[in-house]
Short mmCIF file of C-alpha atoms in Angstrom, two decimals:
data_model
loop_
_atom_site.label_atom_id
_atom_site.label_comp_id
_atom_site.label_asym_id
_atom_site.label_seq_id
_atom_site.Cartn_x
_atom_site.Cartn_y
_atom_site.Cartn_z
CA UNK T 1 1.69 -9.75 17.43
CA UNK T 2 2.37 -11.29 14.02
CA UNK T 3 -1.45 -12.54 13.86
CA UNK T 4 -2.72 -9.10 14.95
CA UNK T 5 -0.36 -7.32 12.57
CA UNK T 6 -1.68 -9.41 9.79
CA UNK T 7 -5.58 -8.89 10.78
CA UNK T 8 -4.84 -5.29 11.15
CA UNK T 9 -3.21 -4.90 7.60
CA UNK T 10 -6.02 -6.50 5.98
CA UNK T 11 -8.74 -4.09 7.47
CA UNK T 12 -7.24 -1.36 5.13
CA UNK T 13 -6.57 -3.48 2.18
CA UNK T 14 -10.04 -4.79 1.96
CA UNK T 15 -11.49 -1.01 2.26
CA UNK T 16 -9.37 0.35 -0.34
CA UNK T 17 -9.63 -2.96 -3.10
CA UNK T 18 -13.01 -4.78 -2.40
CA UNK T 19 -14.95 -1.84 -4.13
CA UNK T 20 -12.90 -1.80 -7.42
CA UNK T 21 -14.87 -4.68 -9.31
CA UNK T 22 -18.17 -2.80 -8.56
CA UNK T 23 -16.98 0.53 -9.19
CA UNK T 24 -18.86 0.83 -12.41
CA UNK T 25 -22.16 -0.48 -10.83
CA UNK T 26 -21.93 1.96 -7.96
CA UNK T 27 -21.25 4.77 -10.46
CA UNK T 28 -24.73 3.70 -12.28
CA UNK T 29 -26.81 3.15 -9.10
CA UNK T 30 -25.61 6.28 -7.77
CA UNK T 31 -25.82 8.60 -11.06
CA UNK T 32 -22.53 9.53 -10.89
CA UNK T 33 -19.74 9.99 -13.88
CA UNK T 34 -16.53 8.14 -14.33
CA UNK T 35 -14.40 10.72 -13.05
CA UNK T 36 -16.76 11.47 -9.83
CA UNK T 37 -16.70 7.45 -9.04
CA UNK T 38 -12.89 7.43 -9.29
CA UNK T 39 -12.57 10.61 -6.88
CA UNK T 40 -14.98 8.32 -4.49
CA UNK T 41 -11.97 5.78 -4.38
CA UNK T 42 -9.27 8.28 -4.27
CA UNK T 43 -11.18 10.35 -1.53
CA UNK T 44 -10.56 7.25 0.54
CA UNK T 45 -7.10 7.38 0.17
CA UNK T 46 -6.76 11.15 0.69
CA UNK T 47 -9.00 11.16 3.96
CA UNK T 48 -6.51 8.24 4.88
CA UNK T 49 -3.45 10.32 4.32
CA UNK T 50 -4.70 13.13 6.34
CA UNK T 51 -5.67 11.27 9.31
CA UNK T 52 -2.18 9.18 9.47
CA UNK T 53 -0.46 12.86 10.05
CA UNK T 54 -2.25 12.60 13.80
CA UNK T 55 -2.55 9.06 14.09
CA UNK T 56 1.19 8.23 13.78
CA UNK T 57 1.98 10.65 16.71
CA UNK T 58 -0.80 9.60 18.67
CA UNK T 59 0.60 6.13 18.65
CA UNK T 60 3.76 6.88 19.62
CA UNK T 61 2.61 8.88 22.60
CA UNK T 62 -0.21 6.44 23.59
CA UNK T 63 0.30 3.18 22.46
CA UNK T 64 -1.27 0.74 20.04
CA UNK T 65 -4.79 -0.50 21.73
CA UNK T 66 -6.44 2.80 22.50
CA UNK T 67 -5.53 4.54 19.30
CA UNK T 68 -6.82 1.31 17.22
CA UNK T 69 -9.96 1.01 19.01
CA UNK T 70 -10.81 4.72 18.34
CA UNK T 71 -9.96 4.57 14.59
CA UNK T 72 -11.67 1.00 14.20
CA UNK T 73 -14.95 2.31 15.55
CA UNK T 74 -15.06 5.16 12.91
CA UNK T 75 -13.81 2.69 10.25
CA UNK T 76 -16.95 0.42 11.09
CA UNK T 77 -19.17 3.32 10.81
CA UNK T 78 -17.89 4.56 7.45
CA UNK T 79 -18.74 0.96 6.30
CA UNK T 80 -22.26 1.07 7.51
CA UNK T 81 -22.79 4.26 5.84
CA UNK T 82 -21.54 2.85 2.47
CA UNK T 83 -23.88 -0.16 2.85
CA UNK T 84 -26.73 2.45 3.64
CA UNK T 85 -25.88 4.82 1.07
CA UNK T 86 -28.70 5.60 -1.68
CA UNK T 87 -27.10 8.70 -3.00
CA UNK T 88 -23.75 9.98 -3.70
CA UNK T 89 -23.36 12.58 -0.66
CA UNK T 90 -23.76 9.60 1.65
CA UNK T 91 -21.44 7.23 -0.12
CA UNK T 92 -18.73 9.79 0.10
CA UNK T 93 -19.71 10.39 3.64
CA UNK T 94 -18.91 6.55 4.18
CA UNK T 95 -15.68 6.77 2.53
CA UNK T 96 -14.58 9.87 4.21
CA UNK T 97 -15.15 8.16 7.59
CA UNK T 98 -13.44 4.84 6.41
CA UNK T 99 -10.41 6.90 5.21
CA UNK T 100 -10.22 8.49 8.59
CA UNK T 101 -10.84 5.41 10.58
CA UNK T 102 -8.18 3.35 8.73
CA UNK T 103 -5.38 4.85 9.43
CA UNK T 104 -4.80 3.22 12.82
CA UNK T 105 -5.18 -0.49 11.59
CA UNK T 106 -2.75 0.70 8.96
CA UNK T 107 -0.08 2.40 10.91
CA UNK T 108 -0.24 -0.07 13.93
CA UNK T 109 0.14 -3.06 11.48
CA UNK T 110 3.22 -1.62 10.19
CA UNK T 111 5.08 -0.63 13.38
CA UNK T 112 4.03 -3.24 15.95
CA UNK T 113 6.42 -5.77 14.59
CA UNK T 114 9.40 -3.54 14.87
CA UNK T 115 8.53 -2.92 18.37
CA UNK T 116 8.90 -6.58 19.01
CA UNK T 117 11.33 -8.21 16.78
CA UNK T 118 14.78 -7.10 15.54
CA UNK T 119 17.35 -8.17 13.04
CA UNK T 120 16.61 -11.63 11.42
CA UNK T 121 13.33 -12.03 13.69
CA UNK T 122 12.25 -8.80 12.18
CA UNK T 123 12.98 -9.70 8.53
CA UNK T 124 11.08 -13.31 8.63
CA UNK T 125 8.18 -11.54 10.64
CA UNK T 126 8.00 -8.73 8.11
CA UNK T 127 8.42 -11.31 5.36
CA UNK T 128 5.00 -13.21 6.53
CA UNK T 129 3.21 -9.98 7.10
CA UNK T 130 4.16 -9.26 3.51
CA UNK T 131 2.84 -12.63 2.22
CA UNK T 132 -0.68 -12.22 3.99
CA UNK T 133 -0.91 -8.71 2.53
CA UNK T 134 -0.35 -9.92 -0.88
CA UNK T 135 -2.78 -12.96 -0.35
CA UNK T 136 -5.56 -10.42 0.61
CA UNK T 137 -4.75 -8.16 -2.16
CA UNK T 138 -5.11 -11.14 -4.45
CA UNK T 139 -8.32 -12.05 -2.85
CA UNK T 140 -9.86 -8.63 -2.65
CA UNK T 141 -10.86 -7.99 -5.93
CA UNK T 142 -12.07 -11.52 -6.65
CA UNK T 143 -14.41 -11.31 -3.61
CA UNK T 144 -15.76 -7.81 -4.28
CA UNK T 145 -16.82 -9.40 -7.46
CA UNK T 146 -18.21 -12.60 -6.19
CA UNK T 147 -20.25 -10.98 -3.25
CA UNK T 148 -21.73 -8.29 -5.72
CA UNK T 149 -22.76 -11.24 -8.43
CA UNK T 150 -24.64 -12.79 -5.58
CA UNK T 151 -26.49 -9.68 -4.45
CA UNK T 152 -25.22 -6.03 -5.20
CA UNK T 153 -22.46 -3.54 -4.04
CA UNK T 154 -24.23 -2.84 -0.52
CA UNK T 155 -23.97 -6.14 0.60
CA UNK T 156 -20.27 -5.99 0.04
CA UNK T 157 -20.05 -2.93 2.07
CA UNK T 158 -22.33 -5.17 4.85
CA UNK T 159 -19.70 -8.00 4.74
CA UNK T 160 -16.64 -5.16 5.34
CA UNK T 161 -18.70 -3.85 8.06
CA UNK T 162 -18.73 -7.33 9.94
CA UNK T 163 -15.22 -7.94 9.46
CA UNK T 164 -14.13 -4.90 10.63
CA UNK T 165 -16.22 -5.34 13.84
CA UNK T 166 -14.80 -8.76 14.28
CA UNK T 167 -11.38 -7.59 14.11
CA UNK T 168 -11.89 -4.55 16.26
CA UNK T 169 -12.87 -7.23 18.95
CA UNK T 170 -9.85 -9.18 18.33
CA UNK T 171 -7.59 -6.22 18.85
CA UNK T 172 -9.40 -5.05 21.95
CA UNK T 173 -8.33 -8.49 23.47
CA UNK T 174 -4.55 -8.92 21.93
CA UNK T 175 -3.15 -5.35 21.64
CA UNK T 176 -0.98 -4.12 24.34
CA UNK T 177 -2.68 -1.75 26.59
CA UNK T 178 0.20 0.66 27.65
CA UNK T 179 -0.97 4.11 28.26
CA UNK T 180 2.33 5.78 27.13
CA UNK T 181 4.98 5.00 24.82
CA UNK T 182 6.65 8.49 24.94
CA UNK T 183 5.24 11.10 27.00
CA UNK T 184 7.95 13.46 25.16
CA UNK T 185 6.33 13.84 22.21
CA UNK T 186 4.17 16.71 21.77
CA UNK T 187 0.84 16.81 19.77
CA UNK T 188 0.74 20.40 19.17
CA UNK T 189 0.62 21.24 15.16
CA UNK T 190 3.72 23.36 15.24
CA UNK T 191 5.64 20.75 16.98
CA UNK T 192 4.20 17.98 14.51
CA UNK T 193 5.28 20.14 11.65
CA UNK T 194 8.53 20.57 12.74
CA UNK T 195 8.99 16.91 13.17
CA UNK T 196 7.73 16.13 9.96
CA UNK T 197 9.83 18.77 8.35
CA UNK T 198 12.98 17.09 9.79
CA UNK T 199 11.92 13.61 8.55
CA UNK T 200 11.18 14.92 5.21
CA UNK T 201 14.57 16.82 4.85
CA UNK T 202 16.47 13.69 4.99
CA UNK T 203 17.92 12.27 2.28
CA UNK T 204 17.92 8.58 3.51
CA UNK T 205 13.95 9.20 4.49
CA UNK T 206 12.76 10.07 1.22
CA UNK T 207 15.03 7.20 -0.54
CA UNK T 208 13.31 4.90 1.96
CA UNK T 209 9.87 6.44 1.15
CA UNK T 210 10.23 6.00 -2.86
CA UNK T 211 10.58 2.10 -2.20
CA UNK T 212 6.73 2.77 -1.05
CA UNK T 213 5.76 5.56 -3.21
CA UNK T 214 6.76 4.40 -6.46
CA UNK T 215 5.04 1.10 -6.78
CA UNK T 216 1.81 2.48 -4.98
CA UNK T 217 1.24 5.38 -7.40
CA UNK T 218 1.74 3.00 -10.42
CA UNK T 219 -0.97 0.42 -8.53
CA UNK T 220 -3.38 3.53 -8.07
CA UNK T 221 -3.09 4.71 -11.51
CA UNK T 222 -3.71 1.18 -13.11
CA UNK T 223 -6.68 0.47 -10.53
CA UNK T 224 -8.33 3.63 -12.07
CA UNK T 225 -7.61 3.08 -15.57
CA UNK T 226 -8.22 -0.84 -15.53
CA UNK T 227 -11.94 -1.09 -14.34
CA UNK T 228 -13.37 1.15 -17.07
CA UNK T 229 -11.06 0.22 -19.97
CA UNK T 230 -10.63 -3.58 -19.40
CA UNK T 231 -14.63 -4.15 -18.68
CA UNK T 232 -15.32 -1.72 -21.78
CA UNK T 233 -12.78 -2.97 -24.06
CA UNK T 234 -13.38 -6.68 -23.23
CA UNK T 235 -16.69 -7.09 -22.18
CA UNK T 236 -15.78 -8.04 -18.61
CA UNK T 237 -18.45 -8.12 -15.81
CA UNK T 238 -18.07 -7.39 -12.26
CA UNK T 239 -16.96 -10.92 -11.24
CA UNK T 240 -15.09 -11.72 -14.44
CA UNK T 241 -12.89 -8.59 -13.85
CA UNK T 242 -12.51 -9.36 -10.23
CA UNK T 243 -11.13 -12.83 -11.10
CA UNK T 244 -9.16 -11.59 -13.87
CA UNK T 245 -7.30 -8.99 -11.50
CA UNK T 246 -6.25 -12.04 -9.30
CA UNK T 247 -3.56 -12.95 -11.80
CA UNK T 248 -1.46 -9.57 -11.82
CA UNK T 249 -2.32 -9.27 -7.88
CA UNK T 250 -0.56 -12.35 -7.47
CA UNK T 251 2.71 -10.72 -8.14
CA UNK T 252 2.45 -9.28 -4.52
CA UNK T 253 2.72 -12.95 -2.97
CA UNK T 254 5.38 -13.97 -5.68
CA UNK T 255 7.50 -10.65 -5.08
CA UNK T 256 7.40 -11.19 -1.26
CA UNK T 257 8.78 -15.01 -1.78
CA UNK T 258 11.27 -13.89 -4.06
CA UNK T 259 12.48 -11.18 -1.77
CA UNK T 260 12.70 -13.56 1.26
CA UNK T 261 14.55 -16.45 -0.42
CA UNK T 262 16.83 -13.70 -1.58
CA UNK T 263 17.38 -12.03 1.71
CA UNK T 264 18.87 -15.47 2.73
CA UNK T 265 22.08 -15.08 0.05
CA UNK T 266 22.12 -11.25 -0.81
CA UNK T 267 22.43 -8.08 1.06
CA UNK T 268 19.34 -5.41 0.58
CA UNK T 269 21.30 -3.55 -1.86
CA UNK T 270 21.35 -6.33 -4.11
CA UNK T 271 17.93 -7.70 -3.51
CA UNK T 272 16.33 -4.13 -4.23
CA UNK T 273 18.40 -3.73 -7.31
CA UNK T 274 17.49 -7.30 -8.81
CA UNK T 275 13.79 -5.94 -8.28
CA UNK T 276 14.04 -2.69 -10.41
CA UNK T 277 14.24 -3.98 -13.77
CA UNK T 278 10.58 -5.57 -13.61
CA UNK T 279 9.43 -1.65 -13.93
CA UNK T 280 11.55 -0.95 -17.00
CA UNK T 281 9.79 -4.49 -18.32
CA UNK T 282 6.43 -3.34 -17.70
CA UNK T 283 6.70 0.15 -19.64
CA UNK T 284 8.00 -1.98 -22.43
CA UNK T 285 5.10 -4.06 -22.33
CA UNK T 286 2.60 -1.34 -22.63
CA UNK T 287 4.68 0.69 -25.18
CA UNK T 288 5.73 -2.24 -27.61
CA UNK T 289 3.22 -4.83 -26.97
CA UNK T 290 -0.36 -5.08 -28.51
CA UNK T 291 -2.70 -3.97 -25.73
CA UNK T 292 -4.61 -7.48 -25.04
CA UNK T 293 -5.97 -8.54 -21.96
CA UNK T 294 -3.12 -10.96 -21.24
CA UNK T 295 -0.25 -8.46 -22.02
CA UNK T 296 -2.16 -5.78 -19.63
CA UNK T 297 -2.20 -8.29 -17.11
CA UNK T 298 1.14 -8.80 -17.54
CA UNK T 299 2.57 -5.41 -17.51
CA UNK T 300 0.57 -4.72 -14.11
CA UNK T 301 1.72 -8.13 -12.75
CA UNK T 302 5.28 -7.03 -13.29
CA UNK T 303 4.81 -3.96 -11.22
CA UNK T 304 3.07 -6.29 -8.18
CA UNK T 305 6.26 -8.40 -8.29
CA UNK T 306 8.31 -5.57 -7.48
CA UNK T 307 5.61 -4.03 -5.17
CA UNK T 308 5.61 -7.47 -3.08
CA UNK T 309 9.42 -7.42 -3.08
CA UNK T 310 9.88 -4.09 -1.63
CA UNK T 311 7.02 -4.51 1.04
CA UNK T 312 8.90 -5.74 3.85
CA UNK T 313 12.28 -4.27 2.82
CA UNK T 314 10.75 -0.66 3.25
CA UNK T 315 9.63 -1.42 6.61
CA UNK T 316 12.53 -3.08 8.12
CA UNK T 317 14.68 0.06 6.65
CA UNK T 318 12.55 2.28 8.32
CA UNK T 319 12.55 0.38 11.54
CA UNK T 320 16.08 0.00 11.83
CA UNK T 321 16.77 3.88 10.66
CA UNK T 322 14.04 5.87 12.77
CA UNK T 323 13.20 3.20 15.60
CA UNK T 324 11.92 6.10 17.90
CA UNK T 325 9.63 7.71 15.63
CA UNK T 326 8.43 4.47 13.65
CA UNK T 327 4.63 5.73 13.92
CA UNK T 328 5.37 9.35 12.72
CA UNK T 329 7.91 8.10 10.06
CA UNK T 330 5.47 5.80 8.58
CA UNK T 331 2.71 8.11 8.94
CA UNK T 332 4.50 10.78 6.84
CA UNK T 333 5.50 8.28 4.25
CA UNK T 334 1.88 7.18 4.17
CA UNK T 335 0.35 10.66 3.95
CA UNK T 336 2.61 11.75 1.06
CA UNK T 337 1.68 8.27 -0.53
CA UNK T 338 -1.99 8.80 -0.24
CA UNK T 339 -2.54 12.56 -0.38
CA UNK T 340 0.03 13.44 -3.15
CA UNK T 341 0.22 10.38 -5.24
CA UNK T 342 -3.48 9.60 -5.17
CA UNK T 343 -4.05 12.95 -6.64
CA UNK T 344 -1.18 12.56 -9.00
CA UNK T 345 -2.96 9.28 -10.02
CA UNK T 346 -6.01 10.76 -10.80
CA UNK T 347 -4.57 13.77 -12.74
CA UNK T 348 -2.86 11.13 -14.96
CA UNK T 349 -6.14 9.22 -15.62
CA UNK T 350 -7.82 12.44 -15.98
CA UNK T 351 -5.14 14.66 -18.46
CA UNK T 352 -2.44 12.33 -19.38
CA UNK T 353 -3.64 8.77 -19.99
CA UNK T 354 -5.37 8.60 -23.25
CA UNK T 355 -4.20 5.25 -24.70
CA UNK T 356 -2.12 2.36 -23.19
CA UNK T 357 1.35 3.69 -24.26
CA UNK T 358 0.89 6.45 -21.70
CA UNK T 359 1.45 3.90 -19.03
CA UNK T 360 4.94 3.19 -20.04
CA UNK T 361 6.01 6.77 -19.77
CA UNK T 362 4.33 6.61 -16.18
CA UNK T 363 6.06 3.77 -15.30
CA UNK T 364 9.54 4.60 -16.69
CA UNK T 365 9.16 8.00 -14.79
CA UNK T 366 9.10 5.87 -11.30
CA UNK T 367 11.70 3.72 -12.27
CA UNK T 368 13.92 6.92 -12.66
CA UNK T 369 12.93 8.09 -9.12
CA UNK T 370 13.58 4.65 -7.70
CA UNK T 371 17.12 4.70 -9.24
CA UNK T 372 17.91 7.82 -7.71
CA UNK T 373 16.59 6.31 -4.34
CA UNK T 374 18.60 2.98 -4.38
CA UNK T 375 22.08 5.14 -5.68
CA UNK T 376 21.23 7.40 -2.28
CA UNK T 377 20.84 4.31 -0.13
CA UNK T 378 23.28 1.89 -1.59
CA UNK T 379 26.00 3.69 -3.43
CA UNK T 380 28.81 3.22 -0.80
CA UNK T 381 31.42 1.34 -2.27
CA UNK T 382 31.72 -0.63 1.49
CA UNK T 383 28.40 -2.41 0.53
CA UNK T 384 30.05 -4.01 -2.31
CA UNK T 385 32.89 -4.96 -0.55
CA UNK T 386 31.13 -6.48 2.30
CA UNK T 387 28.80 -8.48 -0.01
CA UNK T 388 31.98 -9.65 -2.01
CA UNK T 389 33.21 -10.52 1.50
CA UNK T 390 30.28 -12.46 2.60
CA UNK T 391 30.24 -14.33 -0.61
CA UNK T 392 33.94 -15.66 -0.40
CA UNK T 393 33.18 -16.81 3.27
CA UNK T 394 30.77 -18.73 2.29
CA UNK T 395 32.23 -20.43 -0.30
CA UNK T 396 34.92 -21.28 1.96
#
């Protein structure tokens, strides 16, 4: 299950990130403006967010295998459509299908471990998943740039299509084929709306979600801002841009490793609290340091370290607090993340971010939201007493 979770998660990651280095090239070939080409990226996230709202309850009701296969078929068709695209309309259609299909492997990768493991085993499995996710995120921009330098961006789409097809075959053999997980779950729209409304009205749910929403929003905003600014200001080609972006993305792996190590000695309140100052430092890099290539990568890298540190923590908290509706809870978080925050990322790039200092304000606002989430989840004084007691016992 851990192996298949890693493969499934890599599908959506590759589709979302492998096109970033070739975004200017796609815009030139298909005669798109910078804003329209950015919408091709965010359009994928919007469709992914919408489809999660239905895929989550479907997974809770019918199980993993059937839902995954249906979604993966759509995912492959969308990638083939992108590879064959000779116009903006066909490429946009391909990205739409990619977003609709990617929800199935993404959601199942996040929920399947929580259904199999508990306690320390779940934490270790999620830590391993976070490390693999970090490695894919590091490699994907570099891989996109290298593949494009060998041929063109259509070649990148063909390679992605082949990989998705291979994962579909593996998932067919490895995923459990149970017919129903919970027959009591209703798929009628008004019942789903009510279920999502109940989840969203719980402060604890929103607080947990912010550990995913805030770093993802900064990631999206940066990924839309950097390709054009860095390639134009520092004269980077696609391969060079993909290579340099591996440096900040390595922060994901560092963050997941640190989170795993810290969990052996500290409780979740301390671990999450220790990663929070990285957001403040990232904003300070944009505000007070010259906008050089190294400083830009440092500011982005600090956010990625926090992102990697929170990845396993967010999934574990969701699995522990909402075990019976893991698919629906992950779907709602993912939908809001990709629908609301992707649109906010586009709006920030279009109407707010003109100079690097503007990125500092975006980062600091997210830090304030994350601070509220931490207080909501961990302000109970009993957590501090429990932490001190554990430390005292270990010293004895």
